[in-house]
mmCIF file of C-alpha atoms in Angstrom:
data_model
loop_
_atom_site.group_PDB
_atom_site.id
_atom_site.type_symbol
_atom_site.label_atom_id
_atom_site.label_comp_id
_atom_site.label_asym_id
_atom_site.label_seq_id
_atom_site.Cartn_x
_atom_site.Cartn_y
_atom_site.Cartn_z
ATOM 1 C CA MET F 5 -25.425 -43.847 -49.312
ATOM 2 C CA TYR F 6 -27.070 -43.428 -45.898
ATOM 3 C CA LYS F 7 -23.668 -42.901 -44.210
ATOM 4 C CA LEU F 8 -22.655 -40.332 -46.825
ATOM 5 C CA SER F 9 -25.853 -38.300 -46.384
ATOM 6 C CA LEU F 10 -25.488 -38.449 -42.591
ATOM 7 C CA LEU F 11 -21.869 -37.269 -42.856
ATOM 8 C CA LEU F 12 -22.918 -34.460 -45.216
ATOM 9 C CA LEU F 13 -25.706 -33.405 -42.821
ATOM 10 C CA CYS F 14 -23.221 -33.295 -39.900
ATOM 11 C CA TYR F 15 -20.790 -31.249 -41.992
ATOM 12 C CA ILE F 16 -23.468 -28.706 -42.959
ATOM 13 C CA THR F 17 -24.674 -28.429 -39.343
ATOM 14 C CA CYS F 18 -21.134 -27.838 -38.091
ATOM 15 C CA CYS F 19 -20.507 -25.210 -40.763
ATOM 16 C CA LEU F 20 -23.722 -23.373 -39.878
ATOM 17 C CA LEU F 21 -22.965 -23.418 -36.164
ATOM 18 C CA PHE F 22 -19.399 -22.249 -36.722
ATOM 19 C CA SER F 23 -20.439 -19.409 -39.048
ATOM 20 C CA HIS F 24 -23.158 -18.350 -36.577
ATOM 21 C CA THR F 25 -20.633 -18.052 -33.723
ATOM 22 C CA LEU F 26 -18.200 -16.148 -35.947
ATOM 23 C CA GLY F 27 -20.886 -13.655 -36.903
ATOM 24 C CA GLN F 28 -21.789 -12.926 -33.298
ATOM 25 C CA GLU F 29 -19.989 -9.988 -31.717
ATOM 26 C CA GLN F 30 -18.576 -10.473 -28.258
ATOM 27 C CA GLN F 31 -20.685 -8.734 -25.647
ATOM 28 C CA GLN F 32 -19.199 -5.688 -23.939
ATOM 29 C CA SER F 33 -18.218 -6.176 -20.356
ATOM 30 C CA THR F 34 -20.686 -4.831 -17.799
ATOM 31 C CA THR F 35 -18.472 -5.489 -14.782
ATOM 32 C CA LEU F 36 -15.008 -4.314 -13.839
ATOM 33 C CA ARG F 37 -12.386 -7.002 -14.502
ATOM 34 C CA GLY F 38 -8.656 -7.110 -13.894
ATOM 35 C CA ASP F 39 -6.521 -9.854 -15.417
ATOM 36 C CA ILE F 40 -2.833 -10.095 -14.504
ATOM 37 C CA LEU F 41 -0.680 -10.285 -17.640
ATOM 38 C CA LYS F 42 2.655 -10.271 -15.782
ATOM 39 C CA SER F 43 3.094 -10.788 -12.042
ATOM 40 C CA SER F 44 5.613 -8.906 -9.975
ATOM 41 C CA GLU F 45 8.545 -10.998 -8.746
ATOM 42 C CA LYS F 46 8.847 -9.082 -5.478
ATOM 43 C CA CYS F 47 5.673 -7.401 -4.338
ATOM 44 C CA ARG F 48 6.924 -5.023 -1.647
ATOM 45 C CA THR F 49 4.208 -2.400 -1.970
ATOM 46 C CA LYS F 50 0.676 -2.501 -3.357
ATOM 47 C CA VAL F 51 -1.467 0.308 -4.686
ATOM 48 C CA SER F 52 -3.918 1.592 -2.071
ATOM 49 C CA GLN F 53 -5.735 4.825 -1.259
ATOM 50 C CA ASN F 54 -3.375 7.813 -0.949
ATOM 51 C CA SER F 55 -0.600 6.006 -2.841
ATOM 52 C CA ARG F 56 1.623 7.983 -5.166
ATOM 53 C CA ILE F 57 1.980 5.981 -8.354
ATOM 54 C CA LYS F 58 3.831 6.090 -11.650
ATOM 55 C CA MET F 59 2.465 3.964 -14.495
ATOM 56 C CA HIS F 60 2.437 3.400 -18.235
ATOM 57 C CA PHE F 61 -0.745 2.356 -19.997
ATOM 58 C CA THR F 62 -2.486 1.881 -23.303
ATOM 59 C CA ALA F 63 -6.215 2.475 -23.549
ATOM 60 C CA ARG F 64 -8.506 1.179 -26.265
ATOM 61 C CA VAL F 65 -12.195 0.865 -26.894
ATOM 62 C CA TRP F 66 -13.869 -2.531 -26.628
ATOM 63 C CA ASP F 67 -13.550 -4.481 -29.942
ATOM 64 C CA VAL F 68 -11.009 -1.973 -31.350
ATOM 65 C CA GLU F 69 -7.356 -2.964 -31.538
ATOM 66 C CA GLU F 70 -5.923 0.536 -32.077
ATOM 67 C CA PRO F 71 -5.326 2.397 -28.770
ATOM 68 C CA PHE F 72 -6.750 5.898 -28.406
ATOM 69 C CA GLU F 73 -4.245 6.736 -25.650
ATOM 70 C CA ASP F 74 -0.724 5.444 -25.037
ATOM 71 C CA THR F 75 1.826 6.726 -22.491
ATOM 72 C CA TYR F 76 4.671 4.492 -23.673
ATOM 73 C CA SER F 77 5.645 7.075 -26.305
ATOM 74 C CA SER F 78 5.886 9.826 -23.673
ATOM 75 C CA LYS F 79 6.438 10.211 -19.930
ATOM 76 C CA PRO F 80 4.661 7.820 -17.563
ATOM 77 C CA LEU F 81 1.592 9.083 -15.736
ATOM 78 C CA SER F 82 2.338 10.153 -12.130
ATOM 79 C CA LEU F 83 -0.417 10.943 -9.649
ATOM 80 C CA LYS F 84 -1.698 10.532 -6.117
ATOM 81 C CA LEU F 85 -4.787 8.398 -5.639
ATOM 82 C CA GLY F 86 -7.591 10.050 -3.751
ATOM 83 C CA ARG F 87 -6.336 13.534 -4.609
ATOM 84 C CA ASP F 88 -5.806 13.621 -8.383
ATOM 85 C CA LYS F 89 -8.706 13.014 -10.757
ATOM 86 C CA MET F 90 -8.771 9.585 -12.362
ATOM 87 C CA MET F 91 -11.436 7.552 -14.124
ATOM 88 C CA GLU F 92 -13.483 5.664 -11.513
ATOM 89 C CA GLY F 93 -13.001 2.278 -13.172
ATOM 90 C CA LEU F 94 -9.262 2.736 -13.664
ATOM 91 C CA GLU F 95 -8.721 3.783 -10.043
ATOM 92 C CA ALA F 96 -10.700 0.771 -8.811
ATOM 93 C CA GLY F 97 -8.922 -1.544 -11.276
ATOM 94 C CA ILE F 98 -5.379 -0.677 -10.194
ATOM 95 C CA GLN F 99 -6.081 -1.179 -6.471
ATOM 96 C CA GLY F 100 -3.800 -3.910 -5.131
ATOM 97 C CA MET F 101 -1.339 -3.785 -8.049
ATOM 98 C CA CYS F 102 2.332 -4.329 -7.249
ATOM 99 C CA GLU F 103 5.332 -2.550 -8.705
ATOM 100 C CA GLU F 104 6.390 -4.151 -12.019
ATOM 101 C CA GLU F 105 2.981 -5.845 -12.438
ATOM 102 C CA ILE F 106 1.126 -5.592 -15.748
ATOM 103 C CA ARG F 107 -2.646 -5.860 -15.642
ATOM 104 C CA ARG F 108 -5.396 -5.722 -18.260
ATOM 105 C CA ILE F 109 -8.378 -3.857 -16.832
ATOM 106 C CA THR F 110 -11.735 -4.046 -18.578
ATOM 107 C CA ILE F 111 -13.881 -1.107 -17.522
ATOM 108 C CA PRO F 112 -17.629 -1.051 -18.210
ATOM 109 C CA ALA F 113 -19.078 2.058 -19.871
ATOM 110 C CA GLU F 114 -20.705 3.427 -16.703
ATOM 111 C CA MET F 115 -17.309 3.397 -14.912
ATOM 112 C CA ALA F 116 -15.528 4.861 -17.962
ATOM 113 C CA PHE F 117 -16.845 7.677 -20.167
ATOM 114 C CA GLY F 118 -20.521 6.668 -19.867
ATOM 115 C CA LYS F 119 -23.213 8.155 -22.078
ATOM 116 C CA THR F 120 -21.054 11.059 -23.229
ATOM 117 C CA GLY F 121 -18.101 9.152 -24.647
ATOM 118 C CA LEU F 122 -14.851 10.970 -25.422
ATOM 119 C CA SER F 123 -15.114 13.313 -28.433
ATOM 120 C CA ASP F 124 -14.171 11.375 -31.561
ATOM 121 C CA LYS F 125 -12.101 8.733 -29.732
ATOM 122 C CA VAL F 126 -14.666 6.795 -27.668
ATOM 123 C CA LEU F 127 -18.289 6.288 -28.639
ATOM 124 C CA PRO F 128 -20.940 6.732 -25.938
ATOM 125 C CA ASN F 129 -21.681 3.655 -23.793
ATOM 126 C CA SER F 130 -18.427 1.927 -24.753
ATOM 127 C CA ALA F 131 -16.374 -0.285 -22.478
ATOM 128 C CA ILE F 132 -12.659 0.537 -22.258
ATOM 129 C CA ILE F 133 -9.685 -1.803 -21.953
ATOM 130 C CA TYR F 134 -6.541 -0.548 -20.206
ATOM 131 C CA ASP F 135 -3.240 -2.416 -20.212
ATOM 132 C CA VAL F 136 -1.455 -0.929 -17.190
ATOM 133 C CA GLU F 137 2.196 -1.370 -16.202
ATOM 134 C CA MET F 138 2.796 -0.197 -12.638
ATOM 135 C CA LEU F 139 6.281 1.331 -12.473
ATOM 136 C CA LYS F 140 6.359 2.756 -8.934
ATOM 137 C CA VAL F 141 4.130 2.635 -5.864
ATOM 138 C CA ASP F 142 4.813 4.872 -2.894
ATOM 139 C CA THR F 143 2.351 4.458 -0.034
ATOM 140 C CA PRO F 144 2.411 6.621 3.093
ATOM 141 C CA LEU F 145 3.786 3.689 5.109
ATOM 142 C CA THR F 146 6.733 3.210 2.728
ATOM 143 C CA ASN F 147 7.508 6.911 2.460
ATOM 144 C CA GLN F 148 10.561 7.919 4.522
ATOM 145 C CA TRP F 149 9.074 11.369 5.180
ATOM 146 C CA PHE F 150 6.041 9.785 6.810
ATOM 147 C CA TRP F 151 8.232 7.988 9.356
ATOM 148 C CA SER F 152 10.454 11.060 9.851
ATOM 149 C CA GLY F 153 7.397 13.193 10.539
ATOM 150 C CA LEU F 154 6.026 10.596 12.917
ATOM 151 C CA ALA F 155 9.360 10.519 14.806
ATOM 152 C CA VAL F 156 9.387 14.330 15.107
ATOM 153 C CA ILE F 157 5.822 14.337 16.445
ATOM 154 C CA ALA F 158 6.663 11.617 19.003
ATOM 155 C CA ALA F 159 9.828 13.426 20.138
ATOM 156 C CA THR F 160 7.935 16.709 20.469
ATOM 157 C CA TYR F 161 5.249 14.995 22.547
ATOM 158 C CA ILE F 162 7.857 13.497 24.902
ATOM 159 C CA VAL F 163 9.688 16.832 25.356
ATOM 160 C CA VAL F 164 6.484 18.806 25.945
ATOM 161 C CA SER F 165 5.102 16.248 28.404
ATOM 162 C CA ARG F 166 8.377 16.297 30.387
ATOM 163 C CA MET F 167 8.360 20.090 30.451
ATOM 164 C CA ALA F 168 4.758 20.073 31.609
ATOM 165 C CA SER F 169 5.545 17.614 34.404
ATOM 166 C CA GLN F 170 8.486 19.807 35.533
ATOM 167 C CA VAL F 171 6.231 22.858 35.567
ATOM 168 C CA ASP F 172 3.674 20.899 37.572
ATOM 169 C CA LYS F 173 6.382 19.824 40.066
ATOM 170 C CA SER F 174 7.623 23.372 40.567
ATOM 171 C CA LYS F 175 4.052 24.614 41.067
ATOM 172 C CA ALA F 176 3.486 21.856 43.628
ATOM 173 C CA GLU F 177 6.734 22.721 45.439
ATOM 174 C CA ARG F 178 5.809 26.435 45.560
ATOM 175 C CA TYR F 179 2.370 25.555 46.881
ATOM 176 C CA LEU F 180 3.832 23.311 49.585
ATOM 177 C CA LYS F 181 6.338 26.041 50.613
ATOM 178 C CA LYS F 182 3.538 28.566 50.770
ATOM 179 C CA LEU F 183 1.450 26.167 52.796
ATOM 180 C CA GLN F 184 4.373 25.566 55.180
ATOM 181 C CA GLN F 185 4.991 29.289 55.527
ATOM 182 C CA THR F 186 1.383 29.980 56.318
ATOM 183 C CA SER F 187 1.234 27.127 58.857
ATOM 184 C CA THR F 188 4.486 28.275 60.565
ATOM 185 C CA SER F 189 3.349 31.883 60.657
ATOM 186 C CA ALA F 190 -0.002 30.809 62.075
ATOM 187 C CA SER F 191 1.724 28.703 64.769
ATOM 188 C CA THR F 192 4.071 31.586 65.719
ATOM 189 C CA LYS F 193 1.103 33.918 66.119
ATOM 190 C CA THR F 194 -0.654 31.506 68.460
ATOM 191 C CA GLU F 195 2.351 31.246 70.747
#
């Protein structure tokens, strides 16, 4: 009898604890988090400031499964970081992503839509979860036009510096000739 009552007491305690944890809502994230869902096999370029990127994403509110925004049904989002407007938390969350990487970014309310929310889609002070697939990353160092422009600037510098040195040489030669002429004319006058 004692063992049965002890077993029953343990069962009731476990049921109460389990139901209490089920009833608790998960707390919204207050810090920016990025979890890699799929790594890139070959990470040649990473997202950094001034990168041009192309990405697909789904965005949903914390504790809501239905996305309020989804680019998979339309064209991917293309923009240049640092120039085009982007949510602060999303821009910080995609930093360092590689092409073909998929990342889940949890953005706290203050780095998302804050106290205002987003019309009828996002309530005020709500954290947002983005699942981002990075399709293309083009940084200035991987852009062929960057290197072409740099080569043109270097070639122009070399040509201009050579022309300037030739001009300087001819000025020096003219000065020396003038100096010689004045010294020879001065010596002929003294004789």
